[in-house]
PDB file of C-alpha atoms in Angstrom:
ATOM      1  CA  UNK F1258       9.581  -4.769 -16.327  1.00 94.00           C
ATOM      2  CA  UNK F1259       7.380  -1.571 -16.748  1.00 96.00           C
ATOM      3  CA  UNK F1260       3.838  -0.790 -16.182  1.00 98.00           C
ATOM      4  CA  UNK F1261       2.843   2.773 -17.685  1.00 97.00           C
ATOM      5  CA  UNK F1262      -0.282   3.791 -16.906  1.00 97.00           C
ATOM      6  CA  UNK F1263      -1.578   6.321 -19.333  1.00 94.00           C
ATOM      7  CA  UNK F1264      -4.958   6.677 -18.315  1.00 91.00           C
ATOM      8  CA  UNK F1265      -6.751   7.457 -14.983  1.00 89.00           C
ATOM      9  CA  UNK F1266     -10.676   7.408 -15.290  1.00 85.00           C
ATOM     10  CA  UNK F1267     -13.603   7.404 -13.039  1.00 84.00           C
ATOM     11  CA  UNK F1268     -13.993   3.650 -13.439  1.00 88.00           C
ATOM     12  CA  UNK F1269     -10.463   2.457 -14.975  1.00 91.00           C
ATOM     13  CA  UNK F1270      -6.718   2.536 -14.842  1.00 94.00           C
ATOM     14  CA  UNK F1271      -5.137   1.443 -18.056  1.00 95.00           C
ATOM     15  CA  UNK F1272      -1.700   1.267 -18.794  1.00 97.00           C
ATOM     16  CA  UNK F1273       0.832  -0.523 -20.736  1.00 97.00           C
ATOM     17  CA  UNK F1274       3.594  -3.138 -19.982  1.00 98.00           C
ATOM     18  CA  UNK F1275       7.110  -2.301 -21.478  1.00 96.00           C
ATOM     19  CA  UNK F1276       8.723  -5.247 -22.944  1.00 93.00           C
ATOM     20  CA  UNK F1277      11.652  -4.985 -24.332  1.00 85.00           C
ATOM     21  CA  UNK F1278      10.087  -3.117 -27.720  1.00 85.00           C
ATOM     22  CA  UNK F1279       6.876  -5.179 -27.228  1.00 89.00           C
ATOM     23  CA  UNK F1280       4.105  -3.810 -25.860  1.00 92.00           C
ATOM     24  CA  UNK F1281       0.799  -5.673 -23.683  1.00 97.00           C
ATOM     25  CA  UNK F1282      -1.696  -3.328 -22.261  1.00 98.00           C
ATOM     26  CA  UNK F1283      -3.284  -3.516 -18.854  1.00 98.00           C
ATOM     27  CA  UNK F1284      -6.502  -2.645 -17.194  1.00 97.00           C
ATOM     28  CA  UNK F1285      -7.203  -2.144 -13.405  1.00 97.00           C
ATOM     29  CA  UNK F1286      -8.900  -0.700 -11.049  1.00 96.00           C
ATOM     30  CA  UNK F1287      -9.153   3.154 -10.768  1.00 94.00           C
ATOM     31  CA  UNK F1288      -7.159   4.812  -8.101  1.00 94.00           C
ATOM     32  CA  UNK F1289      -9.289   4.923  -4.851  1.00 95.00           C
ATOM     33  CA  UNK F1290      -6.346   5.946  -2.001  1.00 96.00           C
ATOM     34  CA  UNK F1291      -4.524   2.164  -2.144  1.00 96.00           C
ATOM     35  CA  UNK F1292      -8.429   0.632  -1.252  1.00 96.00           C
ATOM     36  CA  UNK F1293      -8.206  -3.574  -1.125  1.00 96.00           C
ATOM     37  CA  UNK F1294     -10.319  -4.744  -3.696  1.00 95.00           C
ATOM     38  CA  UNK F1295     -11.472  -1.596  -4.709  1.00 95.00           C
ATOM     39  CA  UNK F1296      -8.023   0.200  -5.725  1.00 97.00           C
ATOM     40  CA  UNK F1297      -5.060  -0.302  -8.274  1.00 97.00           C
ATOM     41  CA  UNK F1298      -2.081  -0.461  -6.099  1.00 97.00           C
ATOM     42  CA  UNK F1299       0.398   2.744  -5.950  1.00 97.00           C
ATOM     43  CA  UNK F1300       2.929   3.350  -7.883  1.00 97.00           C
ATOM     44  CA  UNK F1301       6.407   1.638  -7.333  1.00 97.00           C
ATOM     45  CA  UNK F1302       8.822  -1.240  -7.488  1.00 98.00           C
ATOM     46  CA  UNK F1303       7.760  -4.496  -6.743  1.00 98.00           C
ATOM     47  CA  UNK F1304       8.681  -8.362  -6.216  1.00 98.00           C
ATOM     48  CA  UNK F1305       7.141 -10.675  -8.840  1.00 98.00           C
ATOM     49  CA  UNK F1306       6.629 -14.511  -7.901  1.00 97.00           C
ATOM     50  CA  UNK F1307       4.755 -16.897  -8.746  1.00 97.00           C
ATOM     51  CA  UNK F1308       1.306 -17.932  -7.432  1.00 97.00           C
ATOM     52  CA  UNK F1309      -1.247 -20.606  -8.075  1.00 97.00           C
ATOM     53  CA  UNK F1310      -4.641 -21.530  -6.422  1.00 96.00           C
ATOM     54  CA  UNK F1311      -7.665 -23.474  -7.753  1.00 96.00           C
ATOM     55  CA  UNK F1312      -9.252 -20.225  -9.148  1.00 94.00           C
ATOM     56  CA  UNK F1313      -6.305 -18.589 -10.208  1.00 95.00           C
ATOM     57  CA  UNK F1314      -3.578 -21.107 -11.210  1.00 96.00           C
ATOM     58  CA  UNK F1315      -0.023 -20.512 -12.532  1.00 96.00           C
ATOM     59  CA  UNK F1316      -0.334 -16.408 -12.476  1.00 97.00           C
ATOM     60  CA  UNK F1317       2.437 -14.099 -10.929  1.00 98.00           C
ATOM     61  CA  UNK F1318       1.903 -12.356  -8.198  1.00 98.00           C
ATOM     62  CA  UNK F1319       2.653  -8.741  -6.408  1.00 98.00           C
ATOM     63  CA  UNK F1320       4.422  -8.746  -3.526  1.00 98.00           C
ATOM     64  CA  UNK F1321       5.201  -6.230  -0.735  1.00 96.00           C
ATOM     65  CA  UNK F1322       2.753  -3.646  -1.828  1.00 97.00           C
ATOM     66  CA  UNK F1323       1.918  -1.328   1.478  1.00 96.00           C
ATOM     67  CA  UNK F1324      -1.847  -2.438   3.083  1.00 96.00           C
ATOM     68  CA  UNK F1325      -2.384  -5.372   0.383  1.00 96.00           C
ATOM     69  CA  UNK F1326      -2.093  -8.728  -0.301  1.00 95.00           C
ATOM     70  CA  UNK F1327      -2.686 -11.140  -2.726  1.00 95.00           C
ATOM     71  CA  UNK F1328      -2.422  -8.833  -5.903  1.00 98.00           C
ATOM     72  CA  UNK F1329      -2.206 -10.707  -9.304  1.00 98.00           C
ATOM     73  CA  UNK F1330      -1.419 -10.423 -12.628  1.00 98.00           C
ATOM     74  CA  UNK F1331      -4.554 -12.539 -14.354  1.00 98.00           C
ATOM     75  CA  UNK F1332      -6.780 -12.666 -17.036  1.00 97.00           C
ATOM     76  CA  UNK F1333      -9.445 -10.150 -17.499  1.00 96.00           C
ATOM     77  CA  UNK F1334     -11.323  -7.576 -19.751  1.00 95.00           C
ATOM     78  CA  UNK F1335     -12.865  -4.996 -17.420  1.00 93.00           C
ATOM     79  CA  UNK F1336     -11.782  -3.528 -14.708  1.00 93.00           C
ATOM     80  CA  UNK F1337     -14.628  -5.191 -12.620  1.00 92.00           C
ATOM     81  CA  UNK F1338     -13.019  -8.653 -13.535  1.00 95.00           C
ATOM     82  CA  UNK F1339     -10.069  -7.402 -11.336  1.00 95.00           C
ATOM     83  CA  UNK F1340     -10.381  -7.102  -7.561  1.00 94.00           C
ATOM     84  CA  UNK F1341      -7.003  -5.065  -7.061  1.00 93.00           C
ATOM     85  CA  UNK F1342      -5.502  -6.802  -9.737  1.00 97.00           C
ATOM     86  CA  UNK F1343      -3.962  -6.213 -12.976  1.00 98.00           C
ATOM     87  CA  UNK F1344      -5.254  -7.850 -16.557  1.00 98.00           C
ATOM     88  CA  UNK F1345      -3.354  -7.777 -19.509  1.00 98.00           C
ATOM     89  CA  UNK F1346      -4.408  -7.396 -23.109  1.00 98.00           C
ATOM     90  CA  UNK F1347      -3.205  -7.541 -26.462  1.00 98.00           C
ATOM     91  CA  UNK F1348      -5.531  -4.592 -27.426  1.00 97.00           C
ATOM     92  CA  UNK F1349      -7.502  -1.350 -25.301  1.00 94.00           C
ATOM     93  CA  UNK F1350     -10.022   0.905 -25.752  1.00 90.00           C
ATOM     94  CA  UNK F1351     -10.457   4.179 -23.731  1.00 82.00           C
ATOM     95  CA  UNK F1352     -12.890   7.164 -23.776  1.00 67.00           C
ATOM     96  CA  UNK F1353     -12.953  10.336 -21.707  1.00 58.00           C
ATOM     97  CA  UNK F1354     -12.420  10.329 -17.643  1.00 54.00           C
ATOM     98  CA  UNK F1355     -16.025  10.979 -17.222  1.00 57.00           C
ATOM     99  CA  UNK F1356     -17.361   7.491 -18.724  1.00 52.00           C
ATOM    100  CA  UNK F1357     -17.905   4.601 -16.662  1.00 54.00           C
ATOM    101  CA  UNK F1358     -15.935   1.267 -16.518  1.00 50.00           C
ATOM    102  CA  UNK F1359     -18.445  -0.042 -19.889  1.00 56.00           C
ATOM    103  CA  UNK F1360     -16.190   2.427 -21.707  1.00 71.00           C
ATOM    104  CA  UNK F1361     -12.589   1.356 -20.875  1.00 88.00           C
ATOM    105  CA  UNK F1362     -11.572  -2.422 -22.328  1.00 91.00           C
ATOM    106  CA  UNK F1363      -8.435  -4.348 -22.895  1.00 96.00           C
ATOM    107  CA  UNK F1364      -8.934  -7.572 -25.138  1.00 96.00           C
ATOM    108  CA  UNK F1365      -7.100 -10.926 -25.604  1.00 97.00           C
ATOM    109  CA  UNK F1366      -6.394 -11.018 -22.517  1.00 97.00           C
ATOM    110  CA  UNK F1367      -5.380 -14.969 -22.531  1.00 97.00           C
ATOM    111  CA  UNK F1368      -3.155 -14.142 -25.401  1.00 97.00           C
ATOM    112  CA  UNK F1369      -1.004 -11.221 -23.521  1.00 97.00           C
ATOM    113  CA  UNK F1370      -1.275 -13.593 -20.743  1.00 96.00           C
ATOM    114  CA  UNK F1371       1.000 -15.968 -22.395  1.00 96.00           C
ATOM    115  CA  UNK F1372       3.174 -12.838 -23.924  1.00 96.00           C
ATOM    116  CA  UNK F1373       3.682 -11.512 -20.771  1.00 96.00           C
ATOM    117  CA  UNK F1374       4.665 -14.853 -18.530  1.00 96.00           C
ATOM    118  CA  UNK F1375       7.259 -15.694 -21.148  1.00 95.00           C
ATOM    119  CA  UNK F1376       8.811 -12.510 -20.712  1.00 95.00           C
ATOM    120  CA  UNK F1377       8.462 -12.689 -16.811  1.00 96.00           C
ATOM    121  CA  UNK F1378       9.704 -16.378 -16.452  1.00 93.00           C
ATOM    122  CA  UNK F1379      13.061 -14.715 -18.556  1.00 94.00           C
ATOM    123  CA  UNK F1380      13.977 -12.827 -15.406  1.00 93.00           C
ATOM    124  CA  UNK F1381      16.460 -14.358 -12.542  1.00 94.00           C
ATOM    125  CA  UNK F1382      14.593 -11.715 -10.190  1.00 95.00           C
ATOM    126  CA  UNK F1383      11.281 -10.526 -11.866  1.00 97.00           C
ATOM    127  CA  UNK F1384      10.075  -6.916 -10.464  1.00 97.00           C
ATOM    128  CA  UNK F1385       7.345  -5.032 -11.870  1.00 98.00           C
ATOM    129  CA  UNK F1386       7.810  -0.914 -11.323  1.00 98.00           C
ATOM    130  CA  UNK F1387       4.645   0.708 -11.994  1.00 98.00           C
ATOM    131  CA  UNK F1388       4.590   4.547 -13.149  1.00 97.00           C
ATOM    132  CA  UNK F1389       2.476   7.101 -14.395  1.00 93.00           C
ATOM    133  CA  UNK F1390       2.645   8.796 -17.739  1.00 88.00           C
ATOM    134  CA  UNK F1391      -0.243  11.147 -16.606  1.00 76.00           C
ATOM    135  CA  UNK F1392      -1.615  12.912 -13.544  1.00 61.00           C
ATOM    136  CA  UNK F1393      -4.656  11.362 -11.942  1.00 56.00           C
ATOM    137  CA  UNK F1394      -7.533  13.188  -9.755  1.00 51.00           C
ATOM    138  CA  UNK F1395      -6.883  12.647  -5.973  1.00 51.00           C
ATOM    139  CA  UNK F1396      -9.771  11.015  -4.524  1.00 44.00           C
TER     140      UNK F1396
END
């Protein structure tokens, strides 16, 4: 599975997961240098498994990513509902670089939740690359 990321703002990633001719749109963090909690992660291939606590149960997780831990794929809006994480959506809305996270929104979440698990329980190996479809600023 793919992760595009088309957009690199001043509050926001946002990007799109490649399905198989389906599409489910992401939102994360911007890029801050591979920061925990405060970054998306960097570009790459990655391990998917699965991962469940009492806050975040039956998600997927991303492993093996350089300086981080516990990075999931969970339900979310804004980028500020993601610590590091990724949130998918059925829907997005972007403005310009300059605006702040308020500006940059993915919705039905839940819904592209579901979309996307189905297609990741599918897999015998599930791996998530992640690329970029445009440049981003270097912090």
């Amino acid at each position: 599975m793919i992760l595009e990321r088309f957009f690199h703002g001043a509050g926001s990633t946002v990007g799109r997961f490649l399905l198989h001719g389906r599409s489910v749109y992401s939102i994360e963090k911007p890029w801050l240098l591979n920061q925990p909690w405060e970054s998306c992660i960097p570009e790459g291939e990655y391990d998917l498994r699965p991962y469940s606590s009492e806050r975040f149960p039956n998600v997927w997780e991303v492993c093996d990513v350089p300086g981080r831990s516990h990075i999931l794929i969970h339900a979310g809006n804004w980028s500020r509902d993601v610590s590091g994480c990724i949130a998918p959506g059925m829907t997005y809305r972007v403005q310009s670089p300059e605006s702040t996270d308020i500006a940059c929104y993915v919705g039905r979440s839940r819904e592209a939740l579901s979309v996307l698990f189905s297609h990741i329980a599918r897999q015998e190996s599930p791996t998530l690359k992640i690329v970029s479809a445009c440049s981003r600023l270097e912090n």
